[in-house]
Amino acid sequence: MNILKWNFNMKIRLVAEFFFGLFFWMYLPFLAIYFAEELGKVTAGILLMCSQAVGVFANLIGGYLADTYGRKRMMVISAFIQAGGMILLTIANSPILNSPWLTFFGFAIISVTGMLYNPASSAMVADTVEDKDERNLVFAVFYTMININVVIGPIIGGILFFKARFLLFSTFSFIFLIVAFMILLLIRESLPDSVRQEKEASISKVLIKQVKNYRIIFTDKVFFLFVAAGILISQTFTQLDLLLAVYIKESIPIQTLFSFGDFSLKTNSE
């Protein structure tokens, strides 16, 4: 499918999520090393686990917020808050301040608001692309982009995270702000009136309603097993991404990557 013929919303979304995903994978494996060194392994593990748990909670209500307040509004709010989280990361790793706790706070903000962004973004695809086969192709392109980010993100991050962290964070703070304004100014709202939900009186009522909706999953045994397996696999890979980085940092010394005659290129564990 020709990407140039996509709906304009999808083109902007592709650009935005490329940068969001690229940066995520540029810092995620190395943050585990950073927190383990600065705060200790136990504290780092607890903090990262708590961040994921809050992210699950945010994802639970993300669909409701997208159906109530609109896809674009939730994407704009999430994008600007993520930019704010990036600015916090930059300040916490600047020449005048080195704060692992402020770094974690910025990381948690980016992670949680990213979970609010995703349901609205995915719903926009369903709103915009009516043909089922074409919609599957759109999602395939986005998943391919994610896999590309998973490959090139850690390569760039391994070079910059430990040697030029302030430059890395400040550059992406600027990029995140540009992306947030792109979403604000260029994307059009796609929420159909037939889908829009009435605003609930309180967050507690929203959560109760969402839990009742998820009861549908438990009534279908096959679908429930599929979802449960997906959650376990996803969490396993996420923990592997974090813990493997710490293991490699501690266990692998400086290695010769390439040698030719008297020339040799060495690389450290990071």
XYZ file of C-alpha atoms in Angstrom:
270
model
C 0.000 0.000 0.000
C 1.321 3.445 -0.965
C 1.931 5.480 2.193
C 1.767 8.698 0.161
C -1.932 7.976 -0.464
C -2.733 7.625 3.227
C -5.124 9.906 5.019
C -3.219 12.985 6.273
C -3.960 12.056 9.899
C -2.170 8.745 9.405
C 0.907 10.421 7.893
C 1.264 12.801 10.846
C 0.663 9.959 13.277
C 3.358 7.857 11.581
C 5.916 10.657 11.912
C 4.946 11.396 15.520
C 5.085 7.808 16.687
C 8.351 7.177 14.881
C 10.063 9.785 17.069
C 8.219 8.717 20.235
C 9.205 5.085 19.677
C 12.758 5.845 18.547
C 13.559 7.784 21.700
C 11.817 5.239 23.920
C 14.177 2.530 22.697
C 17.169 4.860 22.826
C 16.885 5.170 26.591
C 14.811 2.231 27.942
C 17.556 -0.461 28.162
C 20.063 2.022 29.567
C 17.752 3.539 32.181
C 17.785 0.183 33.963
C 21.590 0.419 34.184
C 21.393 4.060 35.272
C 18.840 3.432 38.037
C 20.658 0.293 39.220
C 23.906 2.245 39.584
C 22.354 5.352 41.130
C 19.619 3.869 43.334
C 20.516 0.193 43.708
C 19.124 -2.845 41.915
C 16.254 -3.521 44.315
C 15.014 0.085 44.296
C 15.414 0.292 40.520
C 13.445 -2.912 39.996
C 10.605 -1.766 42.259
C 10.401 1.654 40.592
C 10.311 0.228 37.071
C 7.675 -2.330 38.095
C 5.506 0.375 39.687
C 5.814 2.502 36.562
C 4.524 -0.387 34.437
C 1.640 -1.013 36.856
C 0.535 2.635 36.668
C 0.817 2.401 32.899
C -1.643 -0.516 32.873
C -4.069 1.606 34.899
C -3.679 4.487 32.421
C -4.277 2.150 29.489
C -7.447 0.882 31.184
C -9.083 4.313 31.058
C -7.368 5.477 27.870
C -10.063 4.055 25.616
C -12.843 5.709 27.612
C -11.090 9.089 27.507
C -10.576 8.790 23.744
C -14.265 7.940 23.222
C -15.413 10.751 25.516
C -13.107 13.679 24.838
C -11.933 12.819 21.334
C -8.933 11.121 19.732
C -7.116 14.308 18.859
C -7.578 15.931 22.262
C -6.127 12.942 24.106
C -3.245 12.656 21.639
C -2.456 16.373 21.987
C -2.599 16.286 25.799
C -0.437 13.161 25.920
C 2.090 14.550 23.438
C 2.568 17.808 25.346
C 2.836 16.013 28.698
C 5.424 13.665 27.189
C 7.335 16.726 26.001
C 7.150 18.037 29.576
C 8.514 14.725 30.833
C 11.373 15.026 28.362
C 12.190 18.498 29.651
C 12.299 17.073 33.195
C 14.718 14.377 32.013
C 16.871 17.078 30.447
C 16.929 19.188 33.624
C 17.657 16.131 35.784
C 20.698 15.255 33.645
C 22.028 18.734 32.953
C 25.462 20.170 33.835
C 23.935 21.874 36.883
C 21.882 18.937 38.219
C 22.156 15.157 38.393
C 19.015 13.748 39.991
C 18.073 10.063 39.477
C 14.743 10.610 41.288
C 13.770 13.477 39.004
C 14.916 11.321 36.089
C 12.561 8.558 37.204
C 9.712 11.049 37.618
C 10.218 12.282 34.054
C 10.440 8.699 32.777
C 7.217 7.760 34.614
C 5.387 10.744 33.111
C 6.447 9.752 29.590
C 5.524 6.085 30.147
C 2.075 6.726 31.648
C 1.023 9.399 29.156
C 2.261 7.153 26.356
C -0.268 4.569 27.552
C -2.975 7.250 27.342
C -1.844 8.172 23.843
C -1.944 4.655 22.383
C -5.711 3.899 22.645
C -6.617 7.235 21.040
C -4.058 6.726 18.298
C -5.245 3.189 17.506
C -8.886 4.302 17.552
C -8.073 7.006 15.021
C -6.968 4.303 12.582
C -10.307 2.525 12.984
C -12.152 5.836 12.478
C -10.165 6.923 9.443
C -9.531 3.689 7.528
C -12.864 2.052 6.765
C -11.698 -0.873 4.636
C -10.743 -3.814 6.879
C -7.916 -5.104 4.688
C -6.431 -1.644 4.275
C -6.706 -1.084 8.031
C -4.702 -4.265 8.653
C -2.015 -2.972 6.302
C -1.883 0.347 8.152
C -1.389 -1.424 11.478
C 1.266 -3.635 9.838
C 3.210 -0.565 8.724
C 3.088 0.880 12.232
C 4.251 -2.393 13.792
C 7.078 -2.573 11.244
C 8.098 0.934 12.290
C 8.130 -0.197 15.933
C 10.433 -3.094 15.052
C 12.766 -0.721 13.201
C 12.893 1.519 16.276
C 13.669 -1.491 18.478
C 16.736 -2.173 16.314
C 18.191 1.278 15.678
C 17.135 2.939 18.965
C 19.467 0.979 21.287
C 22.351 1.325 18.804
C 22.143 5.117 18.935
C 21.353 5.103 22.650
C 24.374 2.930 23.434
C 26.597 5.605 21.912
C 24.939 8.695 23.385
C 23.220 7.757 26.660
C 26.334 7.424 28.816
C 28.554 9.974 27.044
C 26.149 12.737 25.962
C 22.947 12.206 27.939
C 22.181 15.911 28.309
C 22.577 16.449 24.553
C 20.388 13.423 23.836
C 17.586 14.541 26.158
C 17.687 18.204 25.137
C 17.533 17.291 21.429
C 14.507 15.089 21.952
C 12.809 17.676 24.163
C 12.904 20.004 21.173
C 11.722 17.244 18.797
C 8.884 16.216 21.146
C 7.638 19.807 21.293
C 7.652 20.026 17.486
C 5.748 16.718 17.228
C 3.204 17.873 19.832
C 2.529 21.055 17.856
C 2.250 19.000 14.642
C -0.478 16.891 16.243
C -2.206 20.008 17.599
C -2.172 21.986 14.345
C -2.318 19.355 11.607
C -4.383 16.404 12.815
C -8.171 16.526 12.539
C -10.581 15.005 15.032
C -11.922 11.636 13.837
C -14.279 10.611 16.654
C -17.698 9.743 15.145
C -20.753 11.096 16.947
C -22.148 7.567 17.096
C -19.154 6.433 19.177
C -18.865 9.417 21.521
C -19.686 8.508 25.129
C -21.275 10.663 27.789
C -18.926 12.045 30.419
C -19.040 10.161 33.720
C -19.296 12.043 37.002
C -16.122 10.642 38.575
C -13.037 8.561 37.851
C -14.331 5.800 40.153
C -17.427 5.387 37.989
C -15.232 5.274 34.891
C -13.125 2.489 36.382
C -16.182 0.489 37.473
C -17.648 0.819 33.998
C -14.395 -0.268 32.354
C -14.066 -3.276 34.645
C -17.616 -4.340 33.760
C -16.787 -4.019 30.077
C -13.724 -6.220 30.522
C -15.953 -8.952 31.943
C -16.704 -9.802 28.322
C -13.167 -11.166 28.062
C -13.759 -13.662 30.856
C -16.877 -15.043 29.206
C -14.876 -16.232 26.182
C -12.339 -18.799 27.351
C -10.282 -18.867 24.158
C -10.089 -15.089 23.894
C -9.235 -14.803 27.598
C -6.342 -17.257 27.210
C -5.156 -15.324 24.163
C -5.177 -12.025 26.087
C -3.553 -13.565 29.184
C -0.798 -15.136 27.100
C -0.213 -11.837 25.319
C 0.149 -9.991 28.643
C 2.605 -12.563 30.010
C 4.710 -12.526 26.840
C 4.722 -8.732 26.727
C 5.764 -8.406 30.374
C 8.461 -11.053 29.919
C 9.987 -9.216 26.985
C 9.802 -5.888 28.823
C 11.625 -7.318 31.844
C 14.171 -8.931 29.529
C 14.837 -5.588 27.849
C 15.564 -4.064 31.263
C 17.362 -6.853 33.105
C 19.493 -8.084 30.216
C 21.054 -4.637 29.926
C 22.139 -4.737 33.583
C 23.510 -8.276 33.170
C 25.547 -7.356 30.082
C 26.904 -4.238 31.794
C 28.174 -6.285 34.740
C 29.304 -9.460 32.977
C 30.912 -8.505 29.664
C 34.243 -6.642 29.621
C 35.659 -4.524 26.785
C 35.636 -6.580 23.584
C 37.359 -6.268 20.217
C 34.586 -5.698 17.737
C 36.746 -5.595 14.611
C 40.468 -5.801 13.877
C 42.521 -5.482 10.702
C 46.293 -5.525 10.952
C 47.368 -3.056 13.629
C 43.904 -1.443 13.709
C 41.281 -2.675 16.142
C 37.872 -1.337 17.127
C 36.916 -2.054 20.726
C 33.559 -1.630 22.443
C 32.546 -1.714 26.078
C 29.551 -3.533 27.545
C 27.321 -0.477 27.306
